[in-house]
Coordinates of C-alpha atoms in Angstrom, one line a residue:
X5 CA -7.6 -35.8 -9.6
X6 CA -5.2 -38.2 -10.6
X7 CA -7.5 -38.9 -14.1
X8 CA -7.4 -35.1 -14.8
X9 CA -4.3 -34.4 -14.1
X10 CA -3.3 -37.3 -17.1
X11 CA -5.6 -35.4 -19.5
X12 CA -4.9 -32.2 -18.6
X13 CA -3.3 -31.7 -22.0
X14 CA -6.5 -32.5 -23.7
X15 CA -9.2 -30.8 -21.6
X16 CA -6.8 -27.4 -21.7
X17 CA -7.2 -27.5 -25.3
X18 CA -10.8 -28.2 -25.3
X19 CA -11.0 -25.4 -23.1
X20 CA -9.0 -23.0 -25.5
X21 CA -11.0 -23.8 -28.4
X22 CA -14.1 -23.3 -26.9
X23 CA -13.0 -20.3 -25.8
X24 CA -12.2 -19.4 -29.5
X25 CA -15.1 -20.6 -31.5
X26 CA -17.6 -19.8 -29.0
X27 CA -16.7 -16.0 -29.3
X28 CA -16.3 -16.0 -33.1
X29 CA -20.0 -16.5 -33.8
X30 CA -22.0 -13.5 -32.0
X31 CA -18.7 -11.6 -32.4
X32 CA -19.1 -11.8 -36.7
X33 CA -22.6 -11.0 -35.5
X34 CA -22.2 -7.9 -34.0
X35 CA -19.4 -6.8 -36.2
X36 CA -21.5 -7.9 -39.4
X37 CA -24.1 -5.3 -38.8
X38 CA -22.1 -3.0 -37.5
X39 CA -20.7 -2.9 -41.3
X40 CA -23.8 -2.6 -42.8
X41 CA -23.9 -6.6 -43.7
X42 CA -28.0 -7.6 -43.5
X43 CA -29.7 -9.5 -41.1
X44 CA -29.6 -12.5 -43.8
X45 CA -26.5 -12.3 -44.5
X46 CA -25.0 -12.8 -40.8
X47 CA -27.6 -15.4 -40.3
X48 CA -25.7 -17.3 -43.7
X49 CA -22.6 -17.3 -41.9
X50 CA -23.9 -19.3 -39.4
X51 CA -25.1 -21.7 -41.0
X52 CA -21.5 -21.8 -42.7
X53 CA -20.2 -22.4 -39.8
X54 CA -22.5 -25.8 -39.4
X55 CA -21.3 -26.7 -43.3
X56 CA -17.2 -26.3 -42.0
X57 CA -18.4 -28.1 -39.2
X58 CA -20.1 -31.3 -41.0
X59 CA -17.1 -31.1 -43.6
X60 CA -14.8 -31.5 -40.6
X61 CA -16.8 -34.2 -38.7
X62 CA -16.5 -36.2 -42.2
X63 CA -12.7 -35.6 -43.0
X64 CA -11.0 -35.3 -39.9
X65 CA -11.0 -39.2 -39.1
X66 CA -9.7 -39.7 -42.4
X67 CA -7.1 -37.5 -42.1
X68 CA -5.7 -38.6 -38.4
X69 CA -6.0 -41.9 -40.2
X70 CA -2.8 -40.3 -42.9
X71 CA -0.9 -38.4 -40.7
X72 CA -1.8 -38.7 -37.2
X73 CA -3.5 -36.7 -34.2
X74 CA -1.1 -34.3 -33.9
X75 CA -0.3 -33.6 -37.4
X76 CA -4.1 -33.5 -37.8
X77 CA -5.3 -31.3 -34.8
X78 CA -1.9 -29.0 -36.1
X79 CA -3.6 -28.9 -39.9
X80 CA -7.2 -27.9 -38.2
X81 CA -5.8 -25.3 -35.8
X82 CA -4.5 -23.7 -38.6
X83 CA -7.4 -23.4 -41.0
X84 CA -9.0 -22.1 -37.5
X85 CA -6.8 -19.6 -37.2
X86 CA -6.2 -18.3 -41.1
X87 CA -10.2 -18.2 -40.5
X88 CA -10.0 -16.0 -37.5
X89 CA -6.9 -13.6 -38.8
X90 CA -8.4 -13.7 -42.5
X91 CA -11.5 -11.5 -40.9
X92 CA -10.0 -8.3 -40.9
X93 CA -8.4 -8.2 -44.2
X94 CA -11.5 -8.2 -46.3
X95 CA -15.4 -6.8 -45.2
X96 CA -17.8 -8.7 -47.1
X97 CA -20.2 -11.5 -45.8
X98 CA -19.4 -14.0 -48.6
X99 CA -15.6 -13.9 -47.6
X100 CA -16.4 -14.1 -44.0
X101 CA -18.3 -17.1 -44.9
X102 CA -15.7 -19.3 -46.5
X103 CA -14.1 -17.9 -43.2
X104 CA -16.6 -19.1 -41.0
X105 CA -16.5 -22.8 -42.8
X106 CA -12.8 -22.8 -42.2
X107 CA -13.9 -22.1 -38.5
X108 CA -16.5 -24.7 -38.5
X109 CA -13.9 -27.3 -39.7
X110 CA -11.5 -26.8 -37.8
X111 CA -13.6 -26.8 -34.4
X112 CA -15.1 -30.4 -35.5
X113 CA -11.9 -31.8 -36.1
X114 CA -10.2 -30.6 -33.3
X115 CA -13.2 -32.2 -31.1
X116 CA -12.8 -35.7 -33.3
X117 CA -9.1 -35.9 -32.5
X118 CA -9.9 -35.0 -28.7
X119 CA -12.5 -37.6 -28.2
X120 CA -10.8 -40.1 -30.2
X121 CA -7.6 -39.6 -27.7
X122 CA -9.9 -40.1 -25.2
X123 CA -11.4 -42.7 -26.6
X124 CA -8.1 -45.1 -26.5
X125 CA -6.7 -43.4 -23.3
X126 CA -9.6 -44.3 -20.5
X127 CA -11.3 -47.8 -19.5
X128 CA -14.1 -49.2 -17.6
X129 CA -13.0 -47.4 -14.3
X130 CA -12.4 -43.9 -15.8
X131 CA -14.6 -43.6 -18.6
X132 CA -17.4 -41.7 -16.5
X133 CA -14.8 -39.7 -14.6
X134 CA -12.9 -38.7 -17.3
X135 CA -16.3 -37.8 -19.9
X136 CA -17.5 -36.0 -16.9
X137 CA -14.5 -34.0 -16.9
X138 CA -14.9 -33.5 -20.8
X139 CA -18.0 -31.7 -20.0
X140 CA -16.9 -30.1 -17.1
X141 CA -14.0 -28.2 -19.3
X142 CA -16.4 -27.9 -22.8
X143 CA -19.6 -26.6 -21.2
X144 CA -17.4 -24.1 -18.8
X145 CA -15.0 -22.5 -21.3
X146 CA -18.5 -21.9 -23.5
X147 CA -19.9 -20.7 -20.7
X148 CA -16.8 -17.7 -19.7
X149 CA -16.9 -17.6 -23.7
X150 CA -20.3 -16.0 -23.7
X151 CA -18.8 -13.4 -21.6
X152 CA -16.2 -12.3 -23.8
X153 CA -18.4 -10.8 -26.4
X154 CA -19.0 -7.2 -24.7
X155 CA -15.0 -6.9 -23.9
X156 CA -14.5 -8.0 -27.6
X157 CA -17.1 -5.7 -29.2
X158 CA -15.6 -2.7 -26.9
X159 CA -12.1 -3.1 -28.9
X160 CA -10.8 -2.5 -32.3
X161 CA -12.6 -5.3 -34.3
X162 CA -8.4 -5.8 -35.7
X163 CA -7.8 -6.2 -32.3
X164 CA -10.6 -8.3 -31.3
X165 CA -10.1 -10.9 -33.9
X166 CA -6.3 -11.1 -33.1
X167 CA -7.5 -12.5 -29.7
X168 CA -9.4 -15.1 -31.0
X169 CA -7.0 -16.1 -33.1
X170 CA -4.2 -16.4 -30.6
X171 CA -6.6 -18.5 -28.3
X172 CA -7.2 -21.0 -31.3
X173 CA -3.3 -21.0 -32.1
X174 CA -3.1 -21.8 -28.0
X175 CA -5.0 -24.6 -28.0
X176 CA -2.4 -26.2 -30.5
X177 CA 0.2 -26.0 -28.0
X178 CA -0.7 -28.0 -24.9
X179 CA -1.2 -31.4 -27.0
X180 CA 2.3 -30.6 -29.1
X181 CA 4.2 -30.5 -26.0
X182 CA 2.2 -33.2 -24.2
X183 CA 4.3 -36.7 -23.3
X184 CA 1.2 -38.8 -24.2
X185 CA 1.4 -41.1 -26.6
X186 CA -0.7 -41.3 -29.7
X187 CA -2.8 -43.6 -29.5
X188 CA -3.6 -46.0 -32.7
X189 CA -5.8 -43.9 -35.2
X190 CA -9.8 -45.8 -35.4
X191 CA -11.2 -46.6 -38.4
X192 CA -13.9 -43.8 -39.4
X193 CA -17.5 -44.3 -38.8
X194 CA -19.5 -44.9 -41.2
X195 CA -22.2 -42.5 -41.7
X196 CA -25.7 -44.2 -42.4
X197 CA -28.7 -41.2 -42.1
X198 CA -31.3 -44.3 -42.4
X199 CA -30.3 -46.2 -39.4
X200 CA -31.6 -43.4 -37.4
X201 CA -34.4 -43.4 -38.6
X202 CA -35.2 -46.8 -38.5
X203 CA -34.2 -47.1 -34.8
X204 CA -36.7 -44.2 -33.6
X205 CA -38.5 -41.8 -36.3
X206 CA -39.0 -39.6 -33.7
X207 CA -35.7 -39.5 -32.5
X208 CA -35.0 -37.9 -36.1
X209 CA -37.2 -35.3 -35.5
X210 CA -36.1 -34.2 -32.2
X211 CA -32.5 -34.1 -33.3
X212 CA -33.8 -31.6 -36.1
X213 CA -35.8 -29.7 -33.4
X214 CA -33.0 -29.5 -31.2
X215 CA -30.9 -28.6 -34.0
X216 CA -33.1 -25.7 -34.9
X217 CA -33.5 -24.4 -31.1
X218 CA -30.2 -24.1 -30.3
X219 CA -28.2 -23.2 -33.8
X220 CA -30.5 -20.1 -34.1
X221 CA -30.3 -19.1 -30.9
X222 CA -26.7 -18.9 -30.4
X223 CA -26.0 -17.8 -34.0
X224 CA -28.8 -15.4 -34.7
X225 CA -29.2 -15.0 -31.1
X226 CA -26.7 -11.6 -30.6
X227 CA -29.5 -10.3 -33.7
X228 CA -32.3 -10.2 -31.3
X229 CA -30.5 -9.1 -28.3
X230 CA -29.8 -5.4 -30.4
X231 CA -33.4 -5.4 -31.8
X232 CA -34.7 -5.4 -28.2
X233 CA -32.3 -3.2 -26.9
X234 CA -29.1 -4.6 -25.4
X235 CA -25.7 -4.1 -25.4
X236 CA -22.7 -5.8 -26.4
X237 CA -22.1 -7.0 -22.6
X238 CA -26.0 -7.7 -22.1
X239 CA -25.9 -9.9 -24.9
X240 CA -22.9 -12.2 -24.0
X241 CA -24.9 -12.2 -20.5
X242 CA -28.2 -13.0 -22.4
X243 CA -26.1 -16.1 -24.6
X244 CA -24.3 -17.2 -20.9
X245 CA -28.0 -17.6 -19.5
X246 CA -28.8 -19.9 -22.2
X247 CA -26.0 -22.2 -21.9
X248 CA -26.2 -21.7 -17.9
X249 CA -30.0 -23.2 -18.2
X250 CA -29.1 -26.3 -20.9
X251 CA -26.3 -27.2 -18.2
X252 CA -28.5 -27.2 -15.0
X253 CA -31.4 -28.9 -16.7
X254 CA -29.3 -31.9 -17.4
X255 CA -29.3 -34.0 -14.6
X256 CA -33.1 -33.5 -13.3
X257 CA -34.0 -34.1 -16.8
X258 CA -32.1 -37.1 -17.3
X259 CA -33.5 -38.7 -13.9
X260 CA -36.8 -37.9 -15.2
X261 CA -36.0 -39.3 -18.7
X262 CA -35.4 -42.6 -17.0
X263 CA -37.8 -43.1 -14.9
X264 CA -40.6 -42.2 -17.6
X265 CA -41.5 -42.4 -21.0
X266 CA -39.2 -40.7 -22.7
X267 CA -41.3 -39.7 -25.9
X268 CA -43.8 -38.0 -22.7
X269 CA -40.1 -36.0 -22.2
X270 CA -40.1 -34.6 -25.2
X271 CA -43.2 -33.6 -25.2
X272 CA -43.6 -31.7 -22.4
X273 CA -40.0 -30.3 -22.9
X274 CA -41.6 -29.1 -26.3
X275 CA -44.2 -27.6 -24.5
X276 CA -42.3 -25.9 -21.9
X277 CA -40.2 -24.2 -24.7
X278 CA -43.4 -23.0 -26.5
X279 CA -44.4 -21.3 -22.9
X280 CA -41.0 -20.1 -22.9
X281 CA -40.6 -18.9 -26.3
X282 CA -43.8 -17.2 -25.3
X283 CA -42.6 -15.8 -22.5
X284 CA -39.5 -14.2 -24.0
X285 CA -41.8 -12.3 -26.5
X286 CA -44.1 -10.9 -24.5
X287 CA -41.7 -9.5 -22.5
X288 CA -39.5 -8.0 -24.3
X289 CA -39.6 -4.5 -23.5
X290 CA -40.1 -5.1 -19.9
X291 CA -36.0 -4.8 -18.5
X292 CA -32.8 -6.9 -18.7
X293 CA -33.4 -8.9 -15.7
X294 CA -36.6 -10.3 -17.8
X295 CA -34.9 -11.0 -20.7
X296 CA -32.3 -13.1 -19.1
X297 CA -34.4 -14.9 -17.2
X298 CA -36.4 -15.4 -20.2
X299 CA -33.4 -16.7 -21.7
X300 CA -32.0 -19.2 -19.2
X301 CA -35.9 -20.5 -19.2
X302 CA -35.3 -20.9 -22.9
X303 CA -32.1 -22.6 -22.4
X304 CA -33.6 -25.0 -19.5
X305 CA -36.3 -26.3 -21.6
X306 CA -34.8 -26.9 -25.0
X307 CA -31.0 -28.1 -24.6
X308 CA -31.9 -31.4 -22.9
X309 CA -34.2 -32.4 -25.7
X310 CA -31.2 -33.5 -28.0
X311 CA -29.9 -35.7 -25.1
X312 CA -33.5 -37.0 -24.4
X313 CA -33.9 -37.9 -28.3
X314 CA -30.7 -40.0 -28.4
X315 CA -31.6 -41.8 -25.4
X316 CA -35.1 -42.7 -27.0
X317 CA -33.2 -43.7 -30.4
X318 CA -30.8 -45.9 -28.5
X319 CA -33.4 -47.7 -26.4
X320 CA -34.3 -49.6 -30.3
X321 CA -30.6 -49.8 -31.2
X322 CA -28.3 -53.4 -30.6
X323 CA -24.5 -52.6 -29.0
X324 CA -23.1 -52.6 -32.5
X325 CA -25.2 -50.2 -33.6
X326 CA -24.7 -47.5 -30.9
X327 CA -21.4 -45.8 -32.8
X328 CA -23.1 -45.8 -35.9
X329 CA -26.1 -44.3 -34.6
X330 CA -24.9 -41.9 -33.0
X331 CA -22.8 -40.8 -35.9
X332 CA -26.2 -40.8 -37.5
X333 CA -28.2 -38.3 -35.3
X334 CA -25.4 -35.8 -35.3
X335 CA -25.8 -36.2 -39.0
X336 CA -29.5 -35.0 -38.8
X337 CA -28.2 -32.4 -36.1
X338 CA -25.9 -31.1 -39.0
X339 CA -28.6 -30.3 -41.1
X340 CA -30.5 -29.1 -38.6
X341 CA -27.8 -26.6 -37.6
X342 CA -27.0 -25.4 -41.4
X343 CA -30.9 -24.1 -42.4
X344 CA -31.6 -22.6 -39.1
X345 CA -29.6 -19.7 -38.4
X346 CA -30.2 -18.5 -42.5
X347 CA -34.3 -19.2 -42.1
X348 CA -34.5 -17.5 -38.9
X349 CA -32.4 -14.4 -39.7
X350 CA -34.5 -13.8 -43.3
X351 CA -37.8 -14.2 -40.6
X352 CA -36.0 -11.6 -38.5
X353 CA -35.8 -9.5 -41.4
X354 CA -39.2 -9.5 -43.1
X355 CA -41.2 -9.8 -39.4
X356 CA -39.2 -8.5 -36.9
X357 CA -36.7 -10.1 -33.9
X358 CA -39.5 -11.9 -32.6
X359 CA -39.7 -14.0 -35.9
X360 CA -36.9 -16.4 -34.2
X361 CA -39.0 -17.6 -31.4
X362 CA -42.1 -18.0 -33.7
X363 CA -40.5 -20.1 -35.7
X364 CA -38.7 -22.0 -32.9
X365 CA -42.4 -22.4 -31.3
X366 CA -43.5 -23.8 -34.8
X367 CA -40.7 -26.4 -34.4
X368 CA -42.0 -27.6 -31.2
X369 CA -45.8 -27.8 -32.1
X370 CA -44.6 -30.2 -34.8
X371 CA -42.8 -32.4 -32.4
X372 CA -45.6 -32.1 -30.6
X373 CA -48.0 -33.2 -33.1
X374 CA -45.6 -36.3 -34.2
X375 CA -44.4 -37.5 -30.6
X376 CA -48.1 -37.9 -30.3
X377 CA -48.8 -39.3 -33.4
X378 CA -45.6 -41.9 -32.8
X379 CA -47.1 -43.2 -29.4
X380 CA -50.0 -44.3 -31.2
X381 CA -47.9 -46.7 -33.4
X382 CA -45.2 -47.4 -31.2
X383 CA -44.6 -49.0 -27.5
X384 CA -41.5 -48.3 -26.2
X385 CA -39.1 -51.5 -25.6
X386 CA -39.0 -52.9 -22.0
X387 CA -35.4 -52.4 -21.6
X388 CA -33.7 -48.9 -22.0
X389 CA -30.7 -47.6 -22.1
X390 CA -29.3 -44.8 -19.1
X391 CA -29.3 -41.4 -20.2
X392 CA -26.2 -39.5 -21.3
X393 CA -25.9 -36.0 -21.9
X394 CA -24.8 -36.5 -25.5
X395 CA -22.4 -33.4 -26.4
X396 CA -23.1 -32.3 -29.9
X397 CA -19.6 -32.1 -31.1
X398 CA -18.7 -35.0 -33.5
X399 CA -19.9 -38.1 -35.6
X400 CA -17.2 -40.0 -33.7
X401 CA -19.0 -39.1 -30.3
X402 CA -20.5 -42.6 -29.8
X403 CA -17.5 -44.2 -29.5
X404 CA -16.5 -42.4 -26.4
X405 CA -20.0 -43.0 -24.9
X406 CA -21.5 -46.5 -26.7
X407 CA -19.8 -48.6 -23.5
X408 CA -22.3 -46.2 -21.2
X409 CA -25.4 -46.7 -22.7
X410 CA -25.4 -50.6 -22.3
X411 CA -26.4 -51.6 -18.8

C-alpha cells in the first residue's frame, strides 16, 4: 500500500489516459459512419492511430532526453488533447486522421515517460509490486473505458469529444503537482528489427499475429458490432468482454507457458482462436448474450499470445539483449497494428462484417503452419526465461521488465 501510495501520481494518470484514448477509437468509429465516412475510411484512422503511436514510441525518449518528463508528458498531453478538441471542428476522415496520429503520439509518449519514471523509481523489492500495479491501473481504466462508448455515443458528438479531451488534459495534472523528483532521463533504445528475428523467427511472427488480432478488433471492432445488430452500449459491452477475457487468460496461460513448450502455446492458442473466430460467426444472429460470450472467448484465446511470443524470443536472448529486444518486438507489433485495422475494414466492405474474423483465422493458420514448420528446425534452449505479461505500450517497455525475465 505503501508502494502505491508513492506512485499514486503516476498510476492516476495512467488511469486518465486510458480512460481517454481507449474511448477515442470506437467513439471516431461510431461517429465516422454516422457521418457518412466508409467502412475504409474509419478502418484508416486506426491504423493512424498505430503510425502516431510508433512516431511517439521513437521521439518521446529523445525529447524527455531535451527537456525533461514533465515538460515532455506536458508537450504529449497537448497534441492529445488539440487531437481530441480538433474533432469537432472539421468532418472529414483525412483530418480526423492527422487527429488520430496526434492521438497515437501522444498516448505512446505519455506511456514512455510513465515507465521510464518507473523505471528509476522502484528496485529489486518493488519492482513486481509496483509493475503489478501498472497493470492493475492500465488494464482496469481500459476496461471502465470500454464502457463509456454507449454514454458517449448517446450525447452531442461536440459534447462527447469535450469529455475526452478534458480526461486527457486530467491526466497532465496529477504528475505536475506531484513532489517526486525527476528522475535522470535514460538514454533511448536503440531500435534493431533484426535482432528479433535472429533471437526467435517465430517470435516475429506471433508479435505480427498478435498485432493483427487485437488492433482490428478493438479498432474495427465497434464496425462489426452495428453490422450484426448492436447498439452503442452493446458494443462498449462487446469491446469490455474482450479485454475482460485477455486479462483473465493471463495467469493460467503464463503457468502453462512455463511449464511447456512454448512454441506448443502458440499453437494451440492459435487454434483456439480459429474455433473462436469460428464460433463468433456462426453465431451471429443468435442474441447478445452469444455475441459477448463469443467475444470474451475471442479475447481469452488471442491476447496472451503476444506475451507467450516474447517469452519464447527471450528464452534465445543474453541479459544485454533483453531491452533491445523488446524494443524490437514492439517494433513488429507497430506494424502489425498500422495494416490491420485498414485491411480488415476494406474486407468488411467488399465481404461483409464477418470478413474481420476470416481474416484474423487466416492469421492464425499461418502461425500455425510456421510454429510447426519452426519445431522441425529448432529445439528450444534448456534454460528459459519466466513469463511476463508484456504490456504493449512502448519500445522502452523492456527496461522496466529485463531485470524480471532473468532468473
Amino acid at each position: 500500500m505503501r508502494m502505491f501510495i508513492s506512485f499514486a501520481a503516476l498510476f492516476f494518470s495512467v488511469v486518465l489516459l486510458q480512460l481517454s484514448s481507449g474511448g477515442v477509437g470506437p467513439l471516431d468509429a461510431l461517429t465516422g459512419i454516422a457521418l457518412g465516412f466508409s467502412q475504409a475510411e474509419v478502418g484508416f484512422l486506426g491504423s493512424a492511430h498505430f503510425v502516431g503511436f510508433f512516431i511517439g514510441c521513437w521521439w518521446a525518449p529523445r525529447l524527455m532526453g531535451s527537456v525533461g518528463h514533465s515538460r515532455a508528458f506536458a508537450t504529449f498531453t497537448a497534441m492529445g488533447a488539440i487531437g481530441l478538441a480538433a474533432h469537432v471542428i472539421v468532418a472529414d476522415p483525412y483530418f480526423w486522421a492527422l487527429f488520430r496520429i496526434g492521438s497515437g503520439i501522444c498516448v505512446a509518449g505519455c506511456y514512455t515517460i510513465i515507465e521510464a519514471w518507473l523505471q528509476a523509481k522502484v528496485n529489486n523489492e518493488t519492482r513486481g509490486r509496483a509493475i503489478a500495479s501498472y497493470r492493475v491501473a492500465d488494464t482496469g481504466a481500459s476496461f471502465v473505458a470500454q464502457f463509456m462508448i454507449g454514454a458517449l455515443a448517446d450525447v452531442e458528438t461536440y459534447i462527447a469529444y469535450n469529455i475526452l479531451t478534458i480526461l486527457c488534459c486530467a491526466s497532465l495534472l496529477p504528475l505536475a503537482l506531484t513532489r517526486l523528483e525527476q528522475p535522470e532521463t535514460p538514454r533511448a533504445t536503440r531500435l534493431r528489427p533484426a535482432l528479433a528475428w535472429a533471437c526467435s523467427p517465430l517470435g516475429v511472427a506471433a508479435v505480427l499475429v498478435a498485432a493483427l488480432s487485437s488492433a482490428s478488433f478493438r479498432m474495427v471492432g465497434p464496425l462489426y458490432g452495428q453490422e450484426v445488430g448492436l447498439n452503442p452500449n452493446q458494443i462498449g459491452s462487446f469491446l469490455a468482454a474482450f479485454v475482460a477475457g485477455g486479462a483473465i487468460a493471463q495467469y493460467p496461460v503464463g503457468w502453462l507457458a512455463d511449464k511447456y513448450d512454448r512454441r506448443w502455446m502458440m499453437i494451440w492458442l492459435s487454434v483456439a482462436a480459429v474455433i473462436a473466430c469460428a464460433f463468433t460467426v456462426t453465431t451471429a444472429g443468435q442474441g447478445t448474450t452469444i455475441i459477448m460470450t463469443a467475444a470474451f472467448l475471442f479475447g481469452l484465446t488471442t491476447f496472451p499470445i503476444y506475451s507467450v511470443a516474447t517469452a519464447h524470443a527471450h528464452d534465445f536472448a543474453t541479459s544485454d539483449q533483453r531491452v533491445e529486444l523488446s524494443a524490437a518486438l514492439m517494433f513488429f507489433y507497430a506494424v502489425g497494428a498500422i495494416a490491420a485495422p485498414y485491411t480488415t475494414s476494406v474486407l468488411i466492405g467488399l465481404y461483409g462484417p464477418g470478413a474481420l474474423f476470416y481474416f484474423i483465422s487466416a492469421g492464425h493458420v499461418l502461425l500455425i503452419v510456421f510454429g510447426l514448420t519452426r519445431m522441425r528446425i529448432r529445439r528450444v534452449p534448456k534454460q528459459r526465461t519466466p513469463y511476463i505479461y508484456a504490456p504493449r505500450t512502448t519500445f522502452s517497455i523492456g527496461r522496466l521488465l529485463g531485470r524480471n525475465r532473468d532468473r
